[in-house]
Amino acid sequence: MKKTVFTKITTAVMMLVLFVALAVGLSVASAAEVQAQAQWSADATSEPIGSGTLQEAFDAAAAENSTVGYIRVLSDIDLGDKSVKASGGAFTLDLNGKTVTSTTYTVYLENAVDIIITDTSSEKSGRLESTNSGCAAIVVNDDTAVNITVEGGTVEGGVYAIMLSNGLHEQTAATLTVLGGKLIAGSSVIEASGASVTVSGGEFESVQANID
């Protein structure tokens, strides 16, 4: 009798432990899913390779031998006083109708990067935005060979939408192509002294575009 009771208690305990483990596992998985800011893949039609923060997505694109060519934003992102930094890679950033905002530079391109900004959402409401009156939404590190293409979405900065040059010297290594989307700034839409800039589409809201 005692053995039977002991066996039943042991079985009940094991089932309880298993239930708790499953519940914790599901909870962790659900939390990770909720917290994911972006997912990344080889291209727009491929299965996702990974998901996580937007910075992790940029890092995955910059990794050696990376196959990441497409990053889709999954939720609105408030970066606070931080920027998302791109240190390499060639990829499309699909804003997907979401807003990425910062109180400083929103996206900082610090090394050679080829980036296409687009918005595949039906609402076309995706945004990269700096709320700081003295900052741009996209900033390029000095003398960095970057290629930026804007196909869709809104890029809005307090002073510039896109800052390819700090205005103190010419930035001859960078190129910017605007095919669509909207650029908004409190001063000049584009600060691009010395850079190669091509505009064949898009909308602009500012005083001027400083392209020398």
mmCIF file of C-alpha atoms in Angstrom:
data_model
loop_
_atom_site.group_PDB
_atom_site.id
_atom_site.type_symbol
_atom_site.label_atom_id
_atom_site.label_comp_id
_atom_site.label_asym_id
_atom_site.label_seq_id
_atom_site.Cartn_x
_atom_site.Cartn_y
_atom_site.Cartn_z
ATOM 1 C CA MET A 1 0.000 0.000 0.000
ATOM 2 C CA LYS A 2 2.763 2.384 0.999
ATOM 3 C CA LYS A 3 4.608 1.634 -2.243
ATOM 4 C CA THR A 4 1.483 2.332 -4.270
ATOM 5 C CA VAL A 5 0.915 5.645 -2.491
ATOM 6 C CA PHE A 6 4.558 6.616 -2.952
ATOM 7 C CA THR A 7 4.375 5.779 -6.682
ATOM 8 C CA LYS A 8 1.257 7.897 -7.099
ATOM 9 C CA ILE A 9 2.853 10.845 -5.281
ATOM 10 C CA THR A 10 6.028 10.549 -7.365
ATOM 11 C CA THR A 11 4.015 10.442 -10.578
ATOM 12 C CA ALA A 12 1.997 13.485 -9.516
ATOM 13 C CA VAL A 13 5.158 15.407 -8.669
ATOM 14 C CA MET A 14 6.749 14.515 -12.014
ATOM 15 C CA MET A 15 3.630 15.613 -13.877
ATOM 16 C CA LEU A 16 3.606 18.900 -11.936
ATOM 17 C CA VAL A 17 7.289 19.517 -12.745
ATOM 18 C CA LEU A 18 6.636 18.761 -16.422
ATOM 19 C CA PHE A 19 3.651 21.111 -16.455
ATOM 20 C CA VAL A 20 5.658 23.931 -14.870
ATOM 21 C CA ALA A 21 8.533 23.392 -17.302
ATOM 22 C CA LEU A 22 6.171 23.546 -20.273
ATOM 23 C CA ALA A 23 4.465 26.650 -18.914
ATOM 24 C CA VAL A 24 7.796 28.403 -18.373
ATOM 25 C CA GLY A 25 8.954 27.380 -21.845
ATOM 26 C CA LEU A 26 5.808 28.728 -23.457
ATOM 27 C CA SER A 27 6.047 31.907 -21.405
ATOM 28 C CA VAL A 28 9.652 32.514 -22.462
ATOM 29 C CA ALA A 29 8.819 31.816 -26.101
ATOM 30 C CA SER A 30 5.835 34.139 -25.983
ATOM 31 C CA ALA A 31 7.890 36.899 -24.345
ATOM 32 C CA ALA A 32 10.623 36.555 -26.957
ATOM 33 C CA GLU A 33 8.048 36.757 -29.719
ATOM 34 C CA VAL A 34 6.476 39.876 -28.209
ATOM 35 C CA GLN A 35 9.853 41.571 -27.692
ATOM 36 C CA ALA A 36 11.131 40.954 -31.238
ATOM 37 C CA GLN A 37 11.559 44.298 -32.986
ATOM 38 C CA ALA A 38 12.663 42.921 -36.346
ATOM 39 C CA GLN A 39 13.290 39.781 -38.329
ATOM 40 C CA TRP A 40 15.888 39.191 -40.991
ATOM 41 C CA SER A 41 16.220 36.950 -44.022
ATOM 42 C CA ALA A 42 18.118 36.583 -47.279
ATOM 43 C CA ASP A 43 15.448 38.491 -49.206
ATOM 44 C CA ALA A 44 11.814 39.558 -48.996
ATOM 45 C CA THR A 45 10.474 36.153 -50.040
ATOM 46 C CA SER A 46 12.773 33.906 -47.981
ATOM 47 C CA GLU A 47 12.047 32.373 -44.603
ATOM 48 C CA PRO A 48 13.371 34.424 -41.670
ATOM 49 C CA ILE A 49 16.866 33.553 -40.493
ATOM 50 C CA GLY A 50 16.398 35.196 -37.117
ATOM 51 C CA SER A 51 14.529 37.773 -35.073
ATOM 52 C CA GLY A 52 15.365 40.124 -32.226
ATOM 53 C CA THR A 53 16.169 43.782 -31.745
ATOM 54 C CA LEU A 54 16.770 46.070 -34.693
ATOM 55 C CA GLN A 55 20.399 46.417 -33.611
ATOM 56 C CA GLU A 56 20.764 42.629 -33.677
ATOM 57 C CA ALA A 57 19.333 42.635 -37.193
ATOM 58 C CA PHE A 58 21.888 45.231 -38.322
ATOM 59 C CA ASP A 59 24.673 43.246 -36.643
ATOM 60 C CA ALA A 60 23.548 40.070 -38.424
ATOM 61 C CA ALA A 61 23.726 41.890 -41.760
ATOM 62 C CA ALA A 62 27.224 43.139 -40.961
ATOM 63 C CA ALA A 63 28.601 39.762 -39.866
ATOM 64 C CA GLU A 64 31.311 38.119 -41.943
ATOM 65 C CA ASN A 65 29.858 35.964 -44.747
ATOM 66 C CA SER A 66 26.386 37.184 -43.827
ATOM 67 C CA THR A 67 23.472 36.090 -46.018
ATOM 68 C CA VAL A 68 21.154 38.746 -44.563
ATOM 69 C CA GLY A 69 19.783 40.947 -47.309
ATOM 70 C CA TYR A 70 16.393 41.930 -45.914
ATOM 71 C CA ILE A 71 15.313 43.305 -42.538
ATOM 72 C CA ARG A 72 11.649 43.793 -41.701
ATOM 73 C CA VAL A 73 10.604 45.950 -38.741
ATOM 74 C CA LEU A 74 7.929 44.153 -36.711
ATOM 75 C CA SER A 75 6.868 46.788 -34.193
ATOM 76 C CA ASP A 76 7.165 50.463 -33.341
ATOM 77 C CA ILE A 77 10.555 51.065 -31.723
ATOM 78 C CA ASP A 78 11.500 53.827 -29.300
ATOM 79 C CA LEU A 79 15.298 53.886 -29.093
ATOM 80 C CA GLY A 80 15.342 56.558 -26.402
ATOM 81 C CA ASP A 81 18.672 58.381 -26.549
ATOM 82 C CA LYS A 82 20.388 55.663 -28.580
ATOM 83 C CA SER A 83 20.963 55.044 -32.291
ATOM 84 C CA VAL A 84 20.869 51.878 -34.355
ATOM 85 C CA LYS A 85 24.365 51.449 -35.815
ATOM 86 C CA ALA A 86 25.146 49.749 -39.115
ATOM 87 C CA SER A 87 28.753 48.650 -39.483
ATOM 88 C CA GLY A 88 28.528 46.770 -42.777
ATOM 89 C CA GLY A 89 26.414 44.689 -45.109
ATOM 90 C CA ALA A 90 24.068 45.241 -48.018
ATOM 91 C CA PHE A 91 20.403 45.010 -47.127
ATOM 92 C CA THR A 92 16.901 46.397 -47.494
ATOM 93 C CA LEU A 93 15.288 47.913 -44.413
ATOM 94 C CA ASP A 94 11.529 47.438 -44.710
ATOM 95 C CA LEU A 95 9.815 49.787 -42.255
ATOM 96 C CA ASN A 96 6.614 47.778 -42.716
ATOM 97 C CA GLY A 97 4.396 50.623 -41.555
ATOM 98 C CA LYS A 98 6.237 50.924 -38.221
ATOM 99 C CA THR A 99 7.946 53.914 -36.608
ATOM 100 C CA VAL A 100 11.532 53.879 -35.359
ATOM 101 C CA THR A 101 12.247 56.956 -33.285
ATOM 102 C CA SER A 102 15.144 58.360 -31.263
ATOM 103 C CA THR A 103 16.012 61.513 -29.367
ATOM 104 C CA THR A 104 19.395 61.481 -31.114
ATOM 105 C CA TYR A 105 20.442 60.157 -34.543
ATOM 106 C CA THR A 106 18.094 57.295 -35.392
ATOM 107 C CA VAL A 107 20.334 55.358 -37.801
ATOM 108 C CA TYR A 108 24.111 55.788 -37.760
ATOM 109 C CA LEU A 109 26.074 54.321 -40.685
ATOM 110 C CA GLU A 110 29.572 53.944 -39.296
ATOM 111 C CA ASN A 111 31.205 51.719 -41.930
ATOM 112 C CA ALA A 112 30.703 50.749 -45.568
ATOM 113 C CA VAL A 113 27.011 49.919 -45.934
ATOM 114 C CA ASP A 114 24.568 49.541 -48.822
ATOM 115 C CA ILE A 115 21.090 50.206 -47.458
ATOM 116 C CA ILE A 116 17.741 50.485 -49.209
ATOM 117 C CA ILE A 117 14.917 52.014 -47.184
ATOM 118 C CA THR A 118 11.408 50.998 -48.173
ATOM 119 C CA ASP A 119 7.935 50.475 -46.748
ATOM 120 C CA THR A 120 5.840 47.588 -48.029
ATOM 121 C CA SER A 121 2.842 48.312 -45.784
ATOM 122 C CA SER A 122 -0.413 49.190 -47.484
ATOM 123 C CA GLU A 123 -0.679 52.342 -45.351
ATOM 124 C CA LYS A 124 2.849 53.486 -46.265
ATOM 125 C CA SER A 125 3.156 54.821 -42.728
ATOM 126 C CA GLY A 126 6.663 53.588 -41.901
ATOM 127 C CA ARG A 127 8.990 56.199 -40.394
ATOM 128 C CA LEU A 128 12.567 56.767 -39.293
ATOM 129 C CA GLU A 129 12.439 59.782 -37.021
ATOM 130 C CA SER A 130 14.736 61.839 -34.813
ATOM 131 C CA THR A 131 12.804 64.072 -32.437
ATOM 132 C CA ASN A 132 15.906 66.120 -31.590
ATOM 133 C CA SER A 133 15.862 69.558 -33.239
ATOM 134 C CA GLY A 134 19.629 69.366 -33.706
ATOM 135 C CA CYS A 135 19.891 65.854 -35.139
ATOM 136 C CA ALA A 136 19.294 64.039 -38.417
ATOM 137 C CA ALA A 137 17.394 60.779 -38.761
ATOM 138 C CA ILE A 138 20.194 59.147 -40.781
ATOM 139 C CA VAL A 139 23.846 60.071 -40.277
ATOM 140 C CA VAL A 140 26.945 58.848 -42.087
ATOM 141 C CA ASN A 141 30.328 58.621 -40.408
ATOM 142 C CA ASP A 142 33.013 60.871 -41.898
ATOM 143 C CA ASP A 143 34.654 59.583 -45.106
ATOM 144 C CA THR A 144 32.596 56.394 -45.151
ATOM 145 C CA ALA A 145 31.699 54.670 -48.424
ATOM 146 C CA VAL A 146 27.966 54.177 -48.047
ATOM 147 C CA ASN A 147 25.186 53.830 -50.579
ATOM 148 C CA ILE A 148 21.741 54.914 -49.392
ATOM 149 C CA THR A 149 18.613 54.443 -51.491
ATOM 150 C CA VAL A 150 15.238 55.713 -50.315
ATOM 151 C CA GLU A 151 12.356 53.946 -52.050
ATOM 152 C CA GLY A 152 9.616 54.423 -49.472
ATOM 153 C CA GLY A 153 8.756 55.424 -45.943
ATOM 154 C CA THR A 154 9.254 58.763 -44.235
ATOM 155 C CA VAL A 155 12.651 59.929 -42.996
ATOM 156 C CA GLU A 156 12.319 62.882 -40.629
ATOM 157 C CA GLY A 157 14.985 64.737 -38.686
ATOM 158 C CA GLY A 158 15.034 67.837 -36.553
ATOM 159 C CA VAL A 159 17.694 69.588 -38.596
ATOM 160 C CA TYR A 160 18.317 67.222 -41.557
ATOM 161 C CA ALA A 161 16.517 64.117 -42.732
ATOM 162 C CA ILE A 162 19.771 62.619 -44.037
ATOM 163 C CA MET A 163 23.218 63.890 -43.115
ATOM 164 C CA LEU A 164 25.988 62.581 -45.366
ATOM 165 C CA SER A 165 28.482 65.268 -44.387
ATOM 166 C CA ASN A 166 29.052 67.247 -41.217
ATOM 167 C CA GLY A 167 29.433 70.383 -43.319
ATOM 168 C CA LEU A 168 33.077 70.875 -42.345
ATOM 169 C CA HIS A 169 34.532 68.860 -45.205
ATOM 170 C CA GLU A 170 33.352 67.157 -48.381
ATOM 171 C CA GLN A 171 32.008 63.625 -48.191
ATOM 172 C CA THR A 172 33.057 62.164 -51.548
ATOM 173 C CA ALA A 173 32.676 58.483 -50.672
ATOM 174 C CA ALA A 174 28.917 58.461 -50.086
ATOM 175 C CA THR A 175 26.022 58.213 -52.520
ATOM 176 C CA LEU A 176 22.339 58.917 -51.971
ATOM 177 C CA THR A 177 19.530 58.020 -54.361
ATOM 178 C CA VAL A 178 15.978 59.125 -53.645
ATOM 179 C CA LEU A 179 13.384 57.248 -55.676
ATOM 180 C CA GLY A 180 10.356 57.651 -53.424
ATOM 181 C CA GLY A 181 9.182 58.141 -49.887
ATOM 182 C CA LYS A 182 9.226 61.426 -48.026
ATOM 183 C CA LEU A 183 12.067 63.426 -46.452
ATOM 184 C CA ILE A 184 11.197 65.968 -43.760
ATOM 185 C CA ALA A 185 13.491 68.292 -41.818
ATOM 186 C CA GLY A 186 13.418 71.497 -39.832
ATOM 187 C CA SER A 187 16.256 72.961 -41.893
ATOM 188 C CA SER A 188 17.749 71.239 -44.935
ATOM 189 C CA VAL A 189 16.351 67.896 -46.020
ATOM 190 C CA ILE A 190 19.792 66.681 -47.109
ATOM 191 C CA GLU A 191 23.254 67.723 -45.948
ATOM 192 C CA ALA A 192 25.536 66.198 -48.549
ATOM 193 C CA SER A 193 28.517 68.407 -49.323
ATOM 194 C CA GLY A 194 30.667 66.549 -51.858
ATOM 195 C CA ALA A 195 28.508 63.420 -51.963
ATOM 196 C CA SER A 196 26.789 62.020 -55.033
ATOM 197 C CA VAL A 197 23.046 62.677 -54.806
ATOM 198 C CA THR A 198 20.406 61.594 -57.320
ATOM 199 C CA VAL A 199 16.749 62.527 -56.884
ATOM 200 C CA SER A 200 14.142 61.113 -59.239
ATOM 201 C CA GLY A 201 11.138 60.863 -56.951
ATOM 202 C CA GLY A 202 9.857 61.343 -53.446
ATOM 203 C CA GLU A 203 8.392 64.231 -51.489
ATOM 204 C CA PHE A 204 10.273 66.895 -49.530
ATOM 205 C CA GLU A 205 9.288 69.184 -46.673
ATOM 206 C CA SER A 206 11.941 71.696 -45.545
ATOM 207 C CA VAL A 207 13.551 75.012 -46.256
ATOM 208 C CA GLN A 208 16.216 73.704 -48.623
ATOM 209 C CA ALA A 209 18.414 70.772 -49.610
ATOM 210 C CA ASN A 210 22.062 71.609 -49.049
ATOM 211 C CA ILE A 211 23.734 69.767 -51.924
ATOM 212 C CA ASP A 212 27.019 71.255 -53.129
#
